[in-house]
GROMACS .gro file of N, CA and C in nm:
model
  231
    1MET      N    1   2.135  -2.182  -0.049
    1MET     CA    2   2.236  -2.055  -0.017
    1MET      C    3   2.201  -1.933  -0.095
    2LEU      N    4   2.179  -1.992  -0.221
    2LEU     CA    5   2.150  -1.883  -0.336
    2LEU      C    6   1.972  -1.829  -0.274
    3ARG      N    7   1.910  -1.899  -0.248
    3ARG     CA    8   1.786  -1.880  -0.208
    3ARG      C    9   1.751  -1.810  -0.077
    4THR      N   10   1.870  -1.781  -0.022
    4THR     CA   11   1.859  -1.689   0.097
    4THR      C   12   1.905  -1.571   0.075
    5VAL      N   13   2.009  -1.548  -0.014
    5VAL     CA   14   2.081  -1.436  -0.037
    5VAL      C   15   1.975  -1.375  -0.169
    6MET      N   16   1.909  -1.448  -0.211
    6MET     CA   17   1.796  -1.399  -0.281
    6MET      C   18   1.716  -1.300  -0.181
    7LEU      N   19   1.680  -1.362  -0.106
    7LEU     CA   20   1.549  -1.317   0.010
    7LEU      C   21   1.647  -1.190   0.074
    8LEU      N   22   1.745  -1.210   0.098
    8LEU     CA   23   1.822  -1.135   0.173
    8LEU      C   24   1.800  -0.961   0.079
    9ALA      N   25   1.864  -0.975  -0.027
    9ALA     CA   26   1.870  -0.899  -0.146
    9ALA      C   27   1.741  -0.790  -0.161
   10ALA      N   28   1.650  -0.926  -0.203
   10ALA     CA   29   1.513  -0.863  -0.213
   10ALA      C   30   1.430  -0.742  -0.074
   11GLY      N   31   1.462  -0.805   0.043
   11GLY     CA   32   1.463  -0.757   0.172
   11GLY      C   33   1.514  -0.622   0.158
   12ALA      N   34   1.666  -0.605   0.170
   12ALA     CA   35   1.720  -0.467   0.163
   12ALA      C   36   1.667  -0.358   0.044
   13GLY      N   37   1.672  -0.462  -0.081
   13GLY     CA   38   1.604  -0.369  -0.145
   13GLY      C   39   1.470  -0.275  -0.134
   14LEU      N   40   1.359  -0.371  -0.057
   14LEU     CA   41   1.214  -0.353  -0.027
   14LEU      C   42   1.267  -0.173   0.084
   15THR      N   43   1.381  -0.228   0.167
   15THR     CA   44   1.398  -0.174   0.277
   15THR      C   45   1.447   0.029   0.239
   16LEU      N   46   1.518  -0.028   0.114
   16LEU     CA   47   1.605   0.116   0.064
   16LEU      C   48   1.507   0.209   0.002
   17GLY      N   49   1.393   0.113  -0.044
   17GLY     CA   50   1.263   0.177  -0.116
   17GLY      C   51   1.159   0.246  -0.015
   18LEU      N   52   1.164   0.222   0.108
   18LEU     CA   53   1.059   0.294   0.180
   18LEU      C   54   1.176   0.397   0.249
   19ALA      N   55   1.301   0.402   0.280
   19ALA     CA   56   1.381   0.485   0.267
   19ALA      C   57   1.313   0.642   0.242
   20ALA      N   58   1.239   0.605   0.118
   20ALA     CA   59   1.247   0.744   0.056
   20ALA      C   60   1.098   0.777   0.061
   21CYS      N   61   1.018   0.739   0.143
   21CYS     CA   62   0.838   0.753   0.131
   21CYS      C   63   0.872   0.872   0.243
   22ASP      N   64   0.748   0.955   0.251
   22ASP     CA   65   0.771   1.092   0.339
   22ASP      C   66   0.627   1.050   0.415
   23PRO      N   67   0.640   1.039   0.535
   23PRO     CA   68   0.482   0.977   0.608
   23PRO      C   69   0.411   1.117   0.604
   24TYR      N   70   0.399   1.260   0.595
   24TYR     CA   71   0.343   1.344   0.613
   24TYR      C   72   0.299   1.385   0.441
   25SER      N   73   0.338   1.337   0.341
   25SER     CA   74   0.275   1.373   0.234
   25SER      C   75   0.188   1.286   0.170
   26PRO      N   76   0.020   1.345   0.206
   26PRO     CA   77  -0.068   1.310   0.138
   26PRO      C   78  -0.117   1.270   0.052
   27GLY      N   79  -0.033   1.270  -0.117
   27GLY     CA   80  -0.008   1.225  -0.219
   27GLY      C   81   0.054   1.075  -0.179
   28GLN      N   82   0.154   1.035  -0.118
   28GLN     CA   83   0.213   0.902  -0.107
   28GLN      C   84   0.120   0.802  -0.013
   29ARG      N   85   0.053   0.899   0.088
   29ARG     CA   86  -0.005   0.834   0.183
   29ARG      C   87  -0.174   0.763   0.122
   30ALA      N   88  -0.227   0.849  -0.002
   30ALA     CA   89  -0.292   0.773  -0.074
   30ALA      C   90  -0.261   0.713  -0.183
   31VAL      N   91  -0.124   0.714  -0.278
   31VAL     CA   92  -0.117   0.608  -0.324
   31VAL      C   93  -0.124   0.472  -0.239
   32GLY      N   94  -0.037   0.464  -0.153
   32GLY     CA   95  -0.023   0.355  -0.083
   32GLY      C   96  -0.143   0.323  -0.043
   33GLY      N   97  -0.240   0.370   0.018
   33GLY     CA   98  -0.362   0.359   0.094
   33GLY      C   99  -0.433   0.247  -0.011
   34GLY      N  100  -0.429   0.331  -0.117
   34GLY     CA  101  -0.494   0.308  -0.238
   34GLY      C  102  -0.486   0.161  -0.285
   35LEU      N  103  -0.329   0.148  -0.289
   35LEU     CA  104  -0.286   0.010  -0.351
   35LEU      C  105  -0.302  -0.093  -0.246
   36LEU      N  106  -0.270  -0.071  -0.094
   36LEU     CA  107  -0.376  -0.168  -0.006
   36LEU      C  108  -0.459  -0.219  -0.041
   37GLY      N  109  -0.553  -0.086  -0.035
   37GLY     CA  110  -0.720  -0.106  -0.019
   37GLY      C  111  -0.745  -0.210  -0.189
   38ALA      N  112  -0.681  -0.194  -0.279
   38ALA     CA  113  -0.712  -0.236  -0.400
   38ALA      C  114  -0.627  -0.360  -0.368
   39GLY      N  115  -0.586  -0.424  -0.343
   39GLY     CA  116  -0.518  -0.546  -0.277
   39GLY      C  117  -0.616  -0.672  -0.224
   40ALA      N  118  -0.705  -0.546  -0.105
   40ALA     CA  119  -0.760  -0.604  -0.027
   40ALA      C  120  -0.904  -0.654  -0.016
   41GLY      N  121  -0.915  -0.571  -0.167
   41GLY     CA  122  -1.078  -0.592  -0.209
   41GLY      C  123  -1.115  -0.642  -0.328
   42ALA      N  124  -0.950  -0.688  -0.376
   42ALA     CA  125  -0.944  -0.791  -0.456
   42ALA      C  126  -0.984  -0.901  -0.423
   43GLY      N  127  -0.924  -0.900  -0.300
   43GLY     CA  128  -0.924  -1.047  -0.259
   43GLY      C  129  -1.056  -1.065  -0.175
   44VAL      N  130  -1.085  -1.028  -0.109
   44VAL     CA  131  -1.223  -1.043  -0.048
   44VAL      C  132  -1.319  -1.052  -0.153
   45ALA      N  133  -1.303  -0.992  -0.254
   45ALA     CA  134  -1.428  -1.003  -0.385
   45ALA      C  135  -1.432  -1.147  -0.420
   46GLY      N  136  -1.316  -1.180  -0.415
   46GLY     CA  137  -1.241  -1.290  -0.508
   46GLY      C  138  -1.277  -1.414  -0.420
   47ILE      N  139  -1.255  -1.433  -0.266
   47ILE     CA  140  -1.260  -1.561  -0.199
   47ILE      C  141  -1.439  -1.523  -0.152
   48ALA      N  142  -1.517  -1.379  -0.162
   48ALA     CA  143  -1.677  -1.417  -0.150
   48ALA      C  144  -1.771  -1.488  -0.282
   49GLY      N  145  -1.653  -1.466  -0.397
   49GLY     CA  146  -1.744  -1.545  -0.527
   49GLY      C  147  -1.761  -1.434  -0.594
   50GLY      N  148  -1.718  -1.264  -0.596
   50GLY     CA  149  -1.773  -1.183  -0.692
   50GLY      C  150  -1.659  -1.115  -0.749
   51ASN      N  151  -1.689  -1.017  -0.825
   51ASN     CA  152  -1.569  -0.971  -0.892
   51ASN      C  153  -1.447  -0.877  -0.881
   52ALA      N  154  -1.365  -0.960  -0.873
   52ALA     CA  155  -1.213  -0.915  -0.847
   52ALA      C  156  -1.196  -0.761  -0.884
   53GLY      N  157  -1.225  -0.732  -1.008
   53GLY     CA  158  -1.186  -0.625  -1.050
   53GLY      C  159  -1.291  -0.548  -0.995
   54THR      N  160  -1.418  -0.537  -0.984
   54THR     CA  161  -1.492  -0.445  -0.876
   54THR      C  162  -1.432  -0.469  -0.720
   55GLY      N  163  -1.395  -0.534  -0.685
   55GLY     CA  164  -1.381  -0.507  -0.587
   55GLY      C  165  -1.242  -0.445  -0.534
   56ALA      N  166  -1.149  -0.455  -0.663
   56ALA     CA  167  -1.004  -0.385  -0.632
   56ALA      C  168  -1.061  -0.213  -0.675
   57LEU      N  169  -1.147  -0.195  -0.755
   57LEU     CA  170  -1.162  -0.091  -0.816
   57LEU      C  171  -1.272   0.042  -0.683
   58ILE      N  172  -1.315  -0.049  -0.622
   58ILE     CA  173  -1.413  -0.004  -0.411
   58ILE      C  174  -1.259  -0.012  -0.383
   59GLY      N  175  -1.243  -0.078  -0.334
   59GLY     CA  176  -1.145  -0.139  -0.236
   59GLY      C  177  -1.000   0.018  -0.236
   60GLY      N  178  -0.954   0.001  -0.361
   60GLY     CA  179  -0.891   0.112  -0.384
   60GLY      C  180  -0.853   0.255  -0.410
   61ALA      N  181  -1.080   0.315  -0.424
   61ALA     CA  182  -1.073   0.439  -0.361
   61ALA      C  183  -1.093   0.489  -0.228
   62VAL      N  184  -1.141   0.372  -0.175
   62VAL     CA  185  -1.143   0.403  -0.008
   62VAL      C  186  -1.038   0.385   0.038
   63GLY      N  187  -0.945   0.326   0.026
   63GLY     CA  188  -0.841   0.310   0.041
   63GLY      C  189  -0.740   0.426   0.037
   64ALA      N  190  -0.739   0.444  -0.092
   64ALA     CA  191  -0.700   0.645  -0.114
   64ALA      C  192  -0.776   0.757  -0.055
   65VAL      N  193  -0.844   0.736  -0.049
   65VAL     CA  194  -0.972   0.840   0.117
   65VAL      C  195  -0.898   0.839   0.185
   66GLY      N  196  -0.871   0.718   0.266
   66GLY     CA  197  -0.824   0.670   0.366
   66GLY      C  198  -0.689   0.743   0.386
   67GLY      N  199  -0.606   0.694   0.343
   67GLY     CA  200  -0.487   0.697   0.355
   67GLY      C  201  -0.418   0.856   0.333
   68ALA      N  202  -0.531   0.975   0.257
   68ALA     CA  203  -0.476   1.074   0.237
   68ALA      C  204  -0.605   1.161   0.328
   69ALA      N  205  -0.676   1.104   0.395
   69ALA     CA  206  -0.712   1.192   0.504
   69ALA      C  207  -0.665   1.123   0.668
   70THR      N  208  -0.572   1.027   0.651
   70THR     CA  209  -0.514   1.034   0.818
   70THR      C  210  -0.401   1.066   0.797
   71THR      N  211  -0.311   1.121   0.707
   71THR     CA  212  -0.176   1.210   0.690
   71THR      C  213  -0.212   1.257   0.803
   72PRO      N  214  -0.048   1.269   0.905
   72PRO     CA  215  -0.042   1.308   1.015
   72PRO      C  216  -0.013   1.447   0.997
   73ASP      N  217   0.002   1.557   1.084
   73ASP     CA  218   0.029   1.717   1.086
   73ASP      C  219   0.180   1.688   1.071
   74ARG      N  220   0.266   1.775   1.005
   74ARG     CA  221   0.383   1.767   0.997
   74ARG      C  222   0.422   1.857   1.178
   75ARG      N  223   0.521   1.835   1.237
   75ARG     CA  224   0.567   1.876   1.348
   75ARG      C  225   0.672   1.984   1.343
   76GLY      N  226   0.679   2.102   1.352
   76GLY     CA  227   0.804   2.169   1.389
   76GLY      C  228   0.919   2.100   1.483
   77TYR      N  229   1.029   2.142   1.423
   77TYR     CA  230   1.171   2.080   1.466
   77TYR      C  231   1.155   2.169   1.663
   0.00000   0.00000   0.00000
């Protein structure tokens, strides 16, 4: 029971954290892409037997550039 409550509380906290995200901000998209890229790069490098730190740096850089480059245009209302 306690585990279920803790999981629901964690999920609610993450949901509230995402509510503040602006999908039209290149800076926020670059940070998000960089974090995802760093995690993916470290994971792939670790599985492939390479240096996880190097994989994280490369993945983070590629993810940050990709996140900033794919920012959608702000549309008028």
